[in-house]
Amino acid sequence: SPKKQWSLQDFEIGKPLGKGKFGRVYLAREAKSKYIVALKVIFKEQIEKYKIQHQLKREMEIQTALRHPNILRLYGWFHDSERIFLILEYAHGGELYRELRKRGFLSENKAATYILSLAQALAFCHEKDVIHRDIKPENLLLDHEGRLKIADFGWSVQSRAKRRTMCGTLDYLAPEMVENKAHDYAVDNWTLGILCYEFLYGVPPFEAENQTDTFRRIMNVDLSFPSTPCVSIEAKDLILRLLVKDSSKRLSLQKIMEHPWIVKNTDPTSICNK
Ligand SMILES: COc1ccc(/C=N/Nc2[nH]nc(C)c2C(=O)Nc2cccc(NC(C)=O)c2)cc1
C-alpha cells in the first residue's frame, strides 16, 4: 500500500500517557477507522539541541521494519513546523516497570514468560542484525492481554509519577558496555540475566548507592541471591549462566528458550509463537 501521508487532523487526541525529555505520549484515535494508537510527540528543537536526528531516524527505521508480536509497532510518522509525531501501537497495560513496583517481585511463571518473550524478540532482532535494544523495565510495555512489548526507540518516556532517575543508571549495562568496549549481540543476553533477577527479586542484582559501586559490582560480577523471596534453583541457574563476564560464554538466546526453568514455567498458549 502506498505510504499514507498522515497529519494531526487524522487523529482525535486523548489523555496524556506520559512525558519525557523529548516530548509526550498521548492516547489517540485515528478518526476514520476509530483505531486506538499512542501518539508520541517529539519537539524538533529538543532533537536539534541534543543532536540526535540520526539516532531518531535510525530508531524509526528499525522500529518500522521490525514486525514481531513482542516489539511495539511504529505504524508511521508525520511532522509539522516544530514537532515530530510517531504513530505507535497502544499497549493498554502500560509499563512493566509499574507492575513490578506494584507487586514488588513477579511469580516465576510471569518472569519466565517475560524472559521467553524477550528472548524470542531479541532472536528476531539479531536475525535482522539489530543489537543492543536498550531493554530495561522502563522500555517494556504490556498489552491488554499482559503480553510484553519492547517499546524502546532510543529514549524512554517518564511517567508523571516520581521515578528513580533512569537516565543515569548503569544497572542494565554489561561489563563490556560499562568498559565502553565494542559490544556485540551478547550484551542483550547479559541484560536478560539482569531482568530475570529483577523480575524475581524486585531489584537489579548490582544495585548500589552510587554509580561507582554499581560499576565495580558489574565488573566483578558481584552477584548474590537473597534468601527471600524464595526463588527456584533452576531460575538461579539461568541467571548464573547469563551474568557471565566473558560474553562468549553467556547462554545463547536459543539455549535460554530451551532452559528447564523456562520450559517448566511457561505455558505455550500464553506466548506469541510465530
Ligand atoms: C500512568 O498510567 C498509565 C497506564 C498505561 C499506559 C499505557 N501506555 N501505553 C503505551 N502504548 N504505547 C506507548 C508508546 C505507550 C506509552 O508510552 N505508555 C507510557 C508512557 C509513559 C509512561 C507510562 N507509564 C506507565 C505507568 O505505564 C506509559 C500509560 C500510562
PDB file of C-alpha atoms and ligand atoms in Angstrom:
ATOM      1  CA  SER A   1       0.000   0.000   0.000  1.00  0.00           C
ATOM      2  CA  PRO A   2       1.363   3.453  -0.871  1.00  0.00           C
ATOM      3  CA  LYS A   3       2.532   5.241   2.287  1.00  0.00           C
ATOM      4  CA  LYS A   4      -0.363   7.327   3.568  1.00  0.00           C
ATOM      5  CA  GLN A   5       0.637  10.890   4.467  1.00  0.00           C
ATOM      6  CA  TRP A   6      -0.651  11.282   7.998  1.00  0.00           C
ATOM      7  CA  SER A   7      -1.372  14.585   9.713  1.00  0.00           C
ATOM      8  CA  LEU A   8      -2.676  15.731  13.083  1.00  0.00           C
ATOM      9  CA  GLN A   9      -6.141  16.160  11.552  1.00  0.00           C
ATOM     10  CA  ASP A  10      -6.348  12.378  11.135  1.00  0.00           C
ATOM     11  CA  PHE A  11      -6.376  11.887  14.921  1.00  0.00           C
ATOM     12  CA  GLU A  12      -8.545  12.653  17.930  1.00  0.00           C
ATOM     13  CA  ILE A  13      -6.150  13.224  20.828  1.00  0.00           C
ATOM     14  CA  GLY A  14      -6.955  11.644  24.208  1.00  0.00           C
ATOM     15  CA  LYS A  15      -5.327  11.673  27.649  1.00  0.00           C
ATOM     16  CA  PRO A  16      -1.595  12.146  28.065  1.00  0.00           C
ATOM     17  CA  LEU A  17       0.089   8.809  28.825  1.00  0.00           C
ATOM     18  CA  GLY A  18       3.396  10.180  29.982  1.00  0.00           C
ATOM     19  CA  LYS A  19       6.092  12.715  29.232  1.00  0.00           C
ATOM     20  CA  GLY A  20       9.822  12.636  28.622  1.00  0.00           C
ATOM     21  CA  LYS A  21      12.847  14.764  27.839  1.00  0.00           C
ATOM     22  CA  PHE A  22      11.918  14.940  24.181  1.00  0.00           C
ATOM     23  CA  GLY A  23       8.146  15.190  24.344  1.00  0.00           C
ATOM     24  CA  ARG A  24       4.967  13.476  25.468  1.00  0.00           C
ATOM     25  CA  VAL A  25       2.893  10.420  24.612  1.00  0.00           C
ATOM     26  CA  TYR A  26      -0.877  10.747  24.133  1.00  0.00           C
ATOM     27  CA  LEU A  27      -3.661   8.247  23.716  1.00  0.00           C
ATOM     28  CA  ALA A  28      -5.159   8.941  20.279  1.00  0.00           C
ATOM     29  CA  ARG A  29      -7.725   7.566  17.876  1.00  0.00           C
ATOM     30  CA  GLU A  30      -7.486   7.580  14.092  1.00  0.00           C
ATOM     31  CA  ALA A  31     -10.629   9.495  13.100  1.00  0.00           C
ATOM     32  CA  LYS A  32     -11.876   7.275  10.218  1.00  0.00           C
ATOM     33  CA  SER A  33     -11.071   3.771  11.492  1.00  0.00           C
ATOM     34  CA  LYS A  34     -11.501   4.640  15.204  1.00  0.00           C
ATOM     35  CA  TYR A  35      -8.256   2.667  15.682  1.00  0.00           C
ATOM     36  CA  ILE A  36      -6.585   3.433  19.029  1.00  0.00           C
ATOM     37  CA  VAL A  37      -2.890   4.357  18.939  1.00  0.00           C
ATOM     38  CA  ALA A  38      -0.306   6.068  21.114  1.00  0.00           C
ATOM     39  CA  LEU A  39       0.919   9.323  19.598  1.00  0.00           C
ATOM     40  CA  LYS A  40       4.415  10.298  20.674  1.00  0.00           C
ATOM     41  CA  VAL A  41       5.201  13.991  20.184  1.00  0.00           C
ATOM     42  CA  ILE A  42       8.879  14.948  19.960  1.00  0.00           C
ATOM     43  CA  PHE A  43       9.943  18.583  19.768  1.00  0.00           C
ATOM     44  CA  LYS A  44      12.337  19.341  16.904  1.00  0.00           C
ATOM     45  CA  GLU A  45      14.224  21.918  18.949  1.00  0.00           C
ATOM     46  CA  GLN A  46      14.980  19.187  21.522  1.00  0.00           C
ATOM     47  CA  ILE A  47      16.249  16.938  18.709  1.00  0.00           C
ATOM     48  CA  GLU A  48      18.469  19.698  17.365  1.00  0.00           C
ATOM     49  CA  LYS A  49      19.649  20.663  20.852  1.00  0.00           C
ATOM     50  CA  TYR A  50      20.757  17.102  21.671  1.00  0.00           C
ATOM     51  CA  LYS A  51      21.900  16.453  18.092  1.00  0.00           C
ATOM     52  CA  ILE A  52      20.044  13.144  17.841  1.00  0.00           C
ATOM     53  CA  GLN A  53      18.448  13.499  14.423  1.00  0.00           C
ATOM     54  CA  HIS A  54      20.379  10.492  13.097  1.00  0.00           C
ATOM     55  CA  GLN A  55      19.576   8.378  16.184  1.00  0.00           C
ATOM     56  CA  LEU A  56      15.882   9.188  15.874  1.00  0.00           C
ATOM     57  CA  LYS A  57      15.950   8.382  12.139  1.00  0.00           C
ATOM     58  CA  ARG A  58      17.781   5.069  12.733  1.00  0.00           C
ATOM     59  CA  GLU A  59      15.453   4.122  15.605  1.00  0.00           C
ATOM     60  CA  MET A  60      12.408   4.907  13.451  1.00  0.00           C
ATOM     61  CA  GLU A  61      13.726   2.863  10.521  1.00  0.00           C
ATOM     62  CA  ILE A  62      14.436  -0.076  12.864  1.00  0.00           C
ATOM     63  CA  GLN A  63      11.104   0.206  14.664  1.00  0.00           C
ATOM     64  CA  THR A  64       9.172   0.413  11.362  1.00  0.00           C
ATOM     65  CA  ALA A  65      10.981  -2.604   9.891  1.00  0.00           C
ATOM     66  CA  LEU A  66      10.812  -4.895  12.922  1.00  0.00           C
ATOM     67  CA  ARG A  67       7.480  -6.736  12.885  1.00  0.00           C
ATOM     68  CA  HIS A  68       7.253  -9.054  15.907  1.00  0.00           C
ATOM     69  CA  PRO A  69       4.457  -9.694  18.443  1.00  0.00           C
ATOM     70  CA  ASN A  70       6.767  -8.632  21.286  1.00  0.00           C
ATOM     71  CA  ILE A  71       8.053  -5.442  19.648  1.00  0.00           C
ATOM     72  CA  LEU A  72       5.845  -2.364  19.803  1.00  0.00           C
ATOM     73  CA  ARG A  73       4.804  -1.350  16.270  1.00  0.00           C
ATOM     74  CA  LEU A  74       5.658   2.035  14.797  1.00  0.00           C
ATOM     75  CA  TYR A  75       2.843   2.426  12.237  1.00  0.00           C
ATOM     76  CA  GLY A  76       4.071   5.704  10.746  1.00  0.00           C
ATOM     77  CA  TRP A  77       5.011   9.260  11.478  1.00  0.00           C
ATOM     78  CA  PHE A  78       4.486  12.855  10.370  1.00  0.00           C
ATOM     79  CA  HIS A  79       5.733  16.287  11.392  1.00  0.00           C
ATOM     80  CA  ASP A  80       4.773  19.948  11.500  1.00  0.00           C
ATOM     81  CA  SER A  81       6.980  23.012  11.842  1.00  0.00           C
ATOM     82  CA  GLU A  82       8.112  22.292  15.410  1.00  0.00           C
ATOM     83  CA  ARG A  83       7.166  18.695  16.234  1.00  0.00           C
ATOM     84  CA  ILE A  84       7.628  15.113  15.028  1.00  0.00           C
ATOM     85  CA  PHE A  85       4.726  12.715  15.689  1.00  0.00           C
ATOM     86  CA  LEU A  86       5.271   8.941  15.985  1.00  0.00           C
ATOM     87  CA  ILE A  87       2.163   6.789  15.487  1.00  0.00           C
ATOM     88  CA  LEU A  88       2.776   3.887  17.833  1.00  0.00           C
ATOM     89  CA  GLU A  89       0.950   0.728  18.867  1.00  0.00           C
ATOM     90  CA  TYR A  90      -1.058   1.300  22.048  1.00  0.00           C
ATOM     91  CA  ALA A  91      -0.261  -1.164  24.866  1.00  0.00           C
ATOM     92  CA  HIS A  92      -3.121  -0.916  27.333  1.00  0.00           C
ATOM     93  CA  GLY A  93      -1.249  -2.356  30.300  1.00  0.00           C
ATOM     94  CA  GLY A  94       1.399   0.326  30.334  1.00  0.00           C
ATOM     95  CA  GLU A  95       4.897  -0.125  31.706  1.00  0.00           C
ATOM     96  CA  LEU A  96       6.006  -3.496  33.051  1.00  0.00           C
ATOM     97  CA  TYR A  97       8.008  -1.365  35.492  1.00  0.00           C
ATOM     98  CA  ARG A  98       4.796  -0.242  37.184  1.00  0.00           C
ATOM     99  CA  GLU A  99       3.591  -3.848  37.612  1.00  0.00           C
ATOM    100  CA  LEU A 100       6.983  -4.791  39.065  1.00  0.00           C
ATOM    101  CA  ARG A 101       6.950  -1.878  41.515  1.00  0.00           C
ATOM    102  CA  LYS A 102       3.334  -2.563  42.448  1.00  0.00           C
ATOM    103  CA  ARG A 103       3.912  -6.247  43.179  1.00  0.00           C
ATOM    104  CA  GLY A 104       7.469  -5.960  44.487  1.00  0.00           C
ATOM    105  CA  PHE A 105       8.512  -9.053  42.529  1.00  0.00           C
ATOM    106  CA  LEU A 106       6.874 -11.368  39.991  1.00  0.00           C
ATOM    107  CA  SER A 107       5.880 -15.022  40.066  1.00  0.00           C
ATOM    108  CA  GLU A 108       8.275 -17.485  38.407  1.00  0.00           C
ATOM    109  CA  ASN A 109       5.615 -18.134  35.726  1.00  0.00           C
ATOM    110  CA  LYS A 110       5.300 -14.438  34.846  1.00  0.00           C
ATOM    111  CA  ALA A 111       9.045 -13.857  35.000  1.00  0.00           C
ATOM    112  CA  ALA A 112       9.732 -16.877  32.767  1.00  0.00           C
ATOM    113  CA  THR A 113       7.018 -15.815  30.301  1.00  0.00           C
ATOM    114  CA  TYR A 114       8.518 -12.326  30.028  1.00  0.00           C
ATOM    115  CA  ILE A 115      12.070 -13.681  29.655  1.00  0.00           C
ATOM    116  CA  LEU A 116      10.927 -16.098  26.936  1.00  0.00           C
ATOM    117  CA  SER A 117       9.102 -13.283  25.093  1.00  0.00           C
ATOM    118  CA  LEU A 118      12.223 -11.110  25.326  1.00  0.00           C
ATOM    119  CA  ALA A 119      14.464 -13.942  24.110  1.00  0.00           C
ATOM    120  CA  GLN A 120      12.168 -14.512  21.124  1.00  0.00           C
ATOM    121  CA  ALA A 121      12.020 -10.772  20.312  1.00  0.00           C
ATOM    122  CA  LEU A 122      15.802 -10.422  20.643  1.00  0.00           C
ATOM    123  CA  ALA A 123      16.447 -13.528  18.492  1.00  0.00           C
ATOM    124  CA  PHE A 124      14.257 -11.875  15.865  1.00  0.00           C
ATOM    125  CA  CYS A 125      16.208  -8.584  16.216  1.00  0.00           C
ATOM    126  CA  HIS A 126      19.558 -10.390  15.975  1.00  0.00           C
ATOM    127  CA  GLU A 127      18.378 -12.159  12.790  1.00  0.00           C
ATOM    128  CA  LYS A 128      17.786  -8.647  11.403  1.00  0.00           C
ATOM    129  CA  ASP A 129      21.230  -7.503  12.649  1.00  0.00           C
ATOM    130  CA  VAL A 130      19.731  -5.235  15.294  1.00  0.00           C
ATOM    131  CA  ILE A 131      21.543  -5.376  18.630  1.00  0.00           C
ATOM    132  CA  HIS A 132      21.543  -3.616  21.917  1.00  0.00           C
ATOM    133  CA  ARG A 133      17.939  -2.873  22.292  1.00  0.00           C
ATOM    134  CA  ASP A 134      18.071  -0.840  25.442  1.00  0.00           C
ATOM    135  CA  ILE A 135      15.895  -3.286  27.333  1.00  0.00           C
ATOM    136  CA  LYS A 136      15.099  -2.226  30.877  1.00  0.00           C
ATOM    137  CA  PRO A 137      11.733  -2.385  32.658  1.00  0.00           C
ATOM    138  CA  GLU A 138      11.073   1.233  31.647  1.00  0.00           C
ATOM    139  CA  ASN A 139      11.146   0.242  27.985  1.00  0.00           C
ATOM    140  CA  LEU A 140       8.868  -2.761  28.348  1.00  0.00           C
ATOM    141  CA  LEU A 141       5.121  -2.343  27.964  1.00  0.00           C
ATOM    142  CA  LEU A 142       2.257  -4.781  28.461  1.00  0.00           C
ATOM    143  CA  ASP A 143      -0.696  -5.068  26.093  1.00  0.00           C
ATOM    144  CA  HIS A 144      -4.301  -5.694  27.135  1.00  0.00           C
ATOM    145  CA  GLU A 145      -3.557  -9.433  27.452  1.00  0.00           C
ATOM    146  CA  GLY A 146      -0.430  -8.812  29.534  1.00  0.00           C
ATOM    147  CA  ARG A 147       1.882  -9.668  26.620  1.00  0.00           C
ATOM    148  CA  LEU A 148       5.264  -7.989  26.697  1.00  0.00           C
ATOM    149  CA  LYS A 149       6.165  -5.351  24.085  1.00  0.00           C
ATOM    150  CA  ILE A 150       9.691  -3.931  23.743  1.00  0.00           C
ATOM    151  CA  ALA A 151       8.936  -0.254  23.351  1.00  0.00           C
ATOM    152  CA  ASP A 152      12.336   1.359  23.282  1.00  0.00           C
ATOM    153  CA  PHE A 153      13.267   3.537  20.391  1.00  0.00           C
ATOM    154  CA  GLY A 154      16.197   5.193  21.982  1.00  0.00           C
ATOM    155  CA  TRP A 155      14.535   7.260  24.594  1.00  0.00           C
ATOM    156  CA  SER A 156      12.018   6.144  27.190  1.00  0.00           C
ATOM    157  CA  VAL A 157       9.198   8.392  28.381  1.00  0.00           C
ATOM    158  CA  GLN A 158       8.964   9.154  32.049  1.00  0.00           C
ATOM    159  CA  SER A 159       5.566   8.655  33.550  1.00  0.00           C
ATOM    160  CA  ARG A 160       4.233  11.543  35.609  1.00  0.00           C
ATOM    161  CA  ALA A 161       4.747   9.510  38.786  1.00  0.00           C
ATOM    162  CA  LYS A 162       8.056  10.163  40.589  1.00  0.00           C
ATOM    163  CA  ARG A 163      10.627   7.590  39.479  1.00  0.00           C
ATOM    164  CA  ARG A 164      14.239   6.666  40.128  1.00  0.00           C
ATOM    165  CA  THR A 165      16.493   8.500  37.710  1.00  0.00           C
ATOM    166  CA  MET A 166      16.618   6.047  34.860  1.00  0.00           C
ATOM    167  CA  CYS A 167      18.751   8.031  32.503  1.00  0.00           C
ATOM    168  CA  GLY A 168      21.954   7.578  34.530  1.00  0.00           C
ATOM    169  CA  THR A 169      21.577   4.002  35.687  1.00  0.00           C
ATOM    170  CA  LEU A 170      24.307   1.515  34.834  1.00  0.00           C
ATOM    171  CA  ASP A 171      22.295  -1.347  36.329  1.00  0.00           C
ATOM    172  CA  TYR A 172      21.464  -2.945  32.985  1.00  0.00           C
ATOM    173  CA  LEU A 173      24.772  -2.479  31.196  1.00  0.00           C
ATOM    174  CA  ALA A 174      27.071  -5.430  30.534  1.00  0.00           C
ATOM    175  CA  PRO A 175      30.742  -5.194  31.590  1.00  0.00           C
ATOM    176  CA  GLU A 176      31.918  -4.643  28.004  1.00  0.00           C
ATOM    177  CA  MET A 177      29.388  -1.787  27.720  1.00  0.00           C
ATOM    178  CA  VAL A 178      30.379  -0.232  31.013  1.00  0.00           C
ATOM    179  CA  GLU A 179      34.038  -0.517  29.948  1.00  0.00           C
ATOM    180  CA  ASN A 180      32.967   1.066  26.651  1.00  0.00           C
ATOM    181  CA  LYS A 181      34.394  -1.835  24.660  1.00  0.00           C
ATOM    182  CA  ALA A 182      32.979  -2.921  21.329  1.00  0.00           C
ATOM    183  CA  HIS A 183      29.808  -4.724  22.205  1.00  0.00           C
ATOM    184  CA  ASP A 184      28.040  -7.388  20.257  1.00  0.00           C
ATOM    185  CA  TYR A 185      24.837  -9.357  20.413  1.00  0.00           C
ATOM    186  CA  ALA A 186      25.794 -10.909  23.758  1.00  0.00           C
ATOM    187  CA  VAL A 187      25.073  -7.675  25.662  1.00  0.00           C
ATOM    188  CA  ASP A 188      21.392  -8.428  25.264  1.00  0.00           C
ATOM    189  CA  ASN A 189      21.910 -11.861  26.826  1.00  0.00           C
ATOM    190  CA  TRP A 190      23.546 -10.212  29.854  1.00  0.00           C
ATOM    191  CA  THR A 191      20.613  -7.817  30.147  1.00  0.00           C
ATOM    192  CA  LEU A 192      18.190 -10.752  30.130  1.00  0.00           C
ATOM    193  CA  GLY A 193      20.061 -12.058  33.180  1.00  0.00           C
ATOM    194  CA  ILE A 194      19.698  -8.673  34.882  1.00  0.00           C
ATOM    195  CA  LEU A 195      15.984  -8.528  34.082  1.00  0.00           C
ATOM    196  CA  CYS A 196      15.374 -12.119  35.170  1.00  0.00           C
ATOM    197  CA  TYR A 197      16.959 -11.322  38.559  1.00  0.00           C
ATOM    198  CA  GLU A 198      14.977  -8.073  38.867  1.00  0.00           C
ATOM    199  CA  PHE A 199      11.664  -9.755  37.951  1.00  0.00           C
ATOM    200  CA  LEU A 200      12.229 -12.374  40.668  1.00  0.00           C
ATOM    201  CA  TYR A 201      13.792 -10.255  43.438  1.00  0.00           C
ATOM    202  CA  GLY A 202      12.350  -6.813  42.658  1.00  0.00           C
ATOM    203  CA  VAL A 203      15.760  -5.106  42.428  1.00  0.00           C
ATOM    204  CA  PRO A 204      18.573  -5.357  39.846  1.00  0.00           C
ATOM    205  CA  PRO A 205      21.477  -7.586  41.022  1.00  0.00           C
ATOM    206  CA  PHE A 206      24.227  -4.959  41.077  1.00  0.00           C
ATOM    207  CA  GLU A 207      22.253  -2.075  42.554  1.00  0.00           C
ATOM    208  CA  ALA A 208      24.384   0.129  44.795  1.00  0.00           C
ATOM    209  CA  GLU A 209      24.373   3.520  46.485  1.00  0.00           C
ATOM    210  CA  ASN A 210      26.203   5.182  43.594  1.00  0.00           C
ATOM    211  CA  GLN A 211      27.360   4.559  40.038  1.00  0.00           C
ATOM    212  CA  THR A 212      30.946   3.835  41.085  1.00  0.00           C
ATOM    213  CA  ASP A 213      29.853   0.974  43.339  1.00  0.00           C
ATOM    214  CA  THR A 214      27.445  -0.337  40.668  1.00  0.00           C
ATOM    215  CA  PHE A 215      30.285  -0.194  38.143  1.00  0.00           C
ATOM    216  CA  ARG A 216      32.549  -2.194  40.473  1.00  0.00           C
ATOM    217  CA  ARG A 217      29.841  -4.748  41.224  1.00  0.00           C
ATOM    218  CA  ILE A 218      29.207  -5.265  37.475  1.00  0.00           C
ATOM    219  CA  MET A 219      32.904  -5.606  36.664  1.00  0.00           C
ATOM    220  CA  ASN A 220      33.351  -8.125  39.482  1.00  0.00           C
ATOM    221  CA  VAL A 221      30.022  -9.831  38.673  1.00  0.00           C
ATOM    222  CA  ASP A 222      29.397  -9.425  42.393  1.00  0.00           C
ATOM    223  CA  LEU A 223      26.164 -11.466  42.416  1.00  0.00           C
ATOM    224  CA  SER A 224      24.309 -12.803  45.439  1.00  0.00           C
ATOM    225  CA  PHE A 225      20.830 -14.270  45.878  1.00  0.00           C
ATOM    226  CA  PRO A 226      18.795 -13.031  48.866  1.00  0.00           C
ATOM    227  CA  SER A 227      17.083 -15.746  50.907  1.00  0.00           C
ATOM    228  CA  THR A 228      13.715 -14.083  50.333  1.00  0.00           C
ATOM    229  CA  PRO A 229      11.722 -14.140  48.156  1.00  0.00           C
ATOM    230  CA  CYS A 230      12.209 -17.883  47.671  1.00  0.00           C
ATOM    231  CA  VAL A 231      13.420 -18.500  44.113  1.00  0.00           C
ATOM    232  CA  SER A 232      13.918 -21.899  42.483  1.00  0.00           C
ATOM    233  CA  ILE A 233      17.436 -23.191  41.806  1.00  0.00           C
ATOM    234  CA  GLU A 234      16.550 -23.536  38.118  1.00  0.00           C
ATOM    235  CA  ALA A 235      15.894 -19.773  37.974  1.00  0.00           C
ATOM    236  CA  LYS A 236      19.207 -19.096  39.709  1.00  0.00           C
ATOM    237  CA  ASP A 237      20.908 -21.487  37.294  1.00  0.00           C
ATOM    238  CA  LEU A 238      19.643 -19.459  34.310  1.00  0.00           C
ATOM    239  CA  ILE A 239      20.729 -16.144  35.892  1.00  0.00           C
ATOM    240  CA  LEU A 240      24.198 -17.576  36.643  1.00  0.00           C
ATOM    241  CA  ARG A 241      24.561 -18.735  33.019  1.00  0.00           C
ATOM    242  CA  LEU A 242      23.697 -15.226  31.713  1.00  0.00           C
ATOM    243  CA  LEU A 243      25.605 -12.968  34.138  1.00  0.00           C
ATOM    244  CA  VAL A 244      28.984 -14.192  32.877  1.00  0.00           C
ATOM    245  CA  LYS A 245      31.714 -11.619  32.296  1.00  0.00           C
ATOM    246  CA  ASP A 246      33.120 -13.371  29.201  1.00  0.00           C
ATOM    247  CA  SER A 247      30.418 -12.520  26.658  1.00  0.00           C
ATOM    248  CA  SER A 248      31.270 -15.594  24.557  1.00  0.00           C
ATOM    249  CA  LYS A 249      30.346 -17.850  27.484  1.00  0.00           C
ATOM    250  CA  ARG A 250      26.841 -16.438  28.079  1.00  0.00           C
ATOM    251  CA  LEU A 251      23.903 -18.738  27.361  1.00  0.00           C
ATOM    252  CA  SER A 252      22.645 -18.176  23.797  1.00  0.00           C
ATOM    253  CA  LEU A 253      19.083 -16.999  23.142  1.00  0.00           C
ATOM    254  CA  GLN A 254      18.247 -20.439  21.747  1.00  0.00           C
ATOM    255  CA  LYS A 255      19.563 -22.129  24.912  1.00  0.00           C
ATOM    256  CA  ILE A 256      17.581 -19.677  27.055  1.00  0.00           C
ATOM    257  CA  MET A 257      14.387 -20.724  25.278  1.00  0.00           C
ATOM    258  CA  GLU A 258      15.239 -24.395  25.974  1.00  0.00           C
ATOM    259  CA  HIS A 259      16.350 -23.871  29.607  1.00  0.00           C
ATOM    260  CA  PRO A 260      14.483 -26.164  32.078  1.00  0.00           C
ATOM    261  CA  TRP A 261      13.256 -23.163  34.149  1.00  0.00           C
ATOM    262  CA  ILE A 262      11.753 -21.531  31.041  1.00  0.00           C
ATOM    263  CA  VAL A 263      10.212 -24.770  29.725  1.00  0.00           C
ATOM    264  CA  LYS A 264       8.767 -25.637  33.149  1.00  0.00           C
ATOM    265  CA  ASN A 265       7.338 -22.147  33.881  1.00  0.00           C
ATOM    266  CA  THR A 266       5.834 -21.070  30.575  1.00  0.00           C
ATOM    267  CA  ASP A 267       2.551 -22.371  29.223  1.00  0.00           C
ATOM    268  CA  PRO A 268       2.850 -22.463  25.416  1.00  0.00           C
ATOM    269  CA  THR A 269      -0.559 -20.812  24.894  1.00  0.00           C
ATOM    270  CA  SER A 270       0.352 -17.502  26.566  1.00  0.00           C
ATOM    271  CA  ILE A 271       3.346 -16.577  24.411  1.00  0.00           C
ATOM    272  CA  CYS A 272       3.428 -15.445  20.826  1.00  0.00           C
ATOM    273  CA  ASN A 273       4.813 -18.220  18.667  1.00  0.00           C
ATOM    274  CA  LYS A 274       5.247 -17.250  15.051  1.00  0.00           C
TER     275      LYS A 274
HETATM  276  C1  LIG B   1       0.039   6.333  34.024  1.00  0.00           C
HETATM  277  O1  LIG B   1      -0.689   5.146  33.755  1.00  0.00           O
HETATM  278  C2  LIG B   1      -0.553   4.632  32.503  1.00  0.00           C
HETATM  279  C3  LIG B   1      -1.089   3.375  32.253  1.00  0.00           C
HETATM  280  C4  LIG B   1      -0.985   2.806  30.995  1.00  0.00           C
HETATM  281  C5  LIG B   1      -0.337   3.477  29.991  1.00  0.00           C
HETATM  282  C6  LIG B   1      -0.227   2.835  28.690  1.00  0.00           C
HETATM  283  N1  LIG B   1       0.705   3.189  27.823  1.00  0.00           N
HETATM  284  N2  LIG B   1       0.784   2.553  26.675  1.00  0.00           N
HETATM  285  C7  LIG B   1       1.568   2.833  25.618  1.00  0.00           C
HETATM  286  N3  LIG B   1       1.327   2.258  24.435  1.00  0.00           N
HETATM  287  N4  LIG B   1       2.202   2.692  23.516  1.00  0.00           N
HETATM  288  C8  LIG B   1       3.033   3.555  24.121  1.00  0.00           C
HETATM  289  C9  LIG B   1       4.150   4.257  23.359  1.00  0.00           C
HETATM  290  C10 LIG B   1       2.678   3.687  25.461  1.00  0.00           C
HETATM  291  C11 LIG B   1       3.394   4.531  26.424  1.00  0.00           C
HETATM  292  O2  LIG B   1       4.320   5.230  26.064  1.00  0.00           O
HETATM  293  N5  LIG B   1       2.998   4.475  27.694  1.00  0.00           N
HETATM  294  C12 LIG B   1       3.568   5.184  28.736  1.00  0.00           C
HETATM  295  C13 LIG B   1       4.320   6.326  28.562  1.00  0.00           C
HETATM  296  C14 LIG B   1       4.835   6.966  29.663  1.00  0.00           C
HETATM  297  C15 LIG B   1       4.614   6.496  30.920  1.00  0.00           C
HETATM  298  C16 LIG B   1       3.845   5.348  31.096  1.00  0.00           C
HETATM  299  N6  LIG B   1       3.628   4.979  32.383  1.00  0.00           N
HETATM  300  C17 LIG B   1       3.029   3.831  32.803  1.00  0.00           C
HETATM  301  C18 LIG B   1       2.873   3.687  34.274  1.00  0.00           C
HETATM  302  O3  LIG B   1       2.659   2.964  32.033  1.00  0.00           O
HETATM  303  C19 LIG B   1       3.325   4.683  29.997  1.00  0.00           C
HETATM  304  C20 LIG B   1       0.185   4.739  30.198  1.00  0.00           C
HETATM  305  C21 LIG B   1       0.081   5.332  31.465  1.00  0.00           C
END
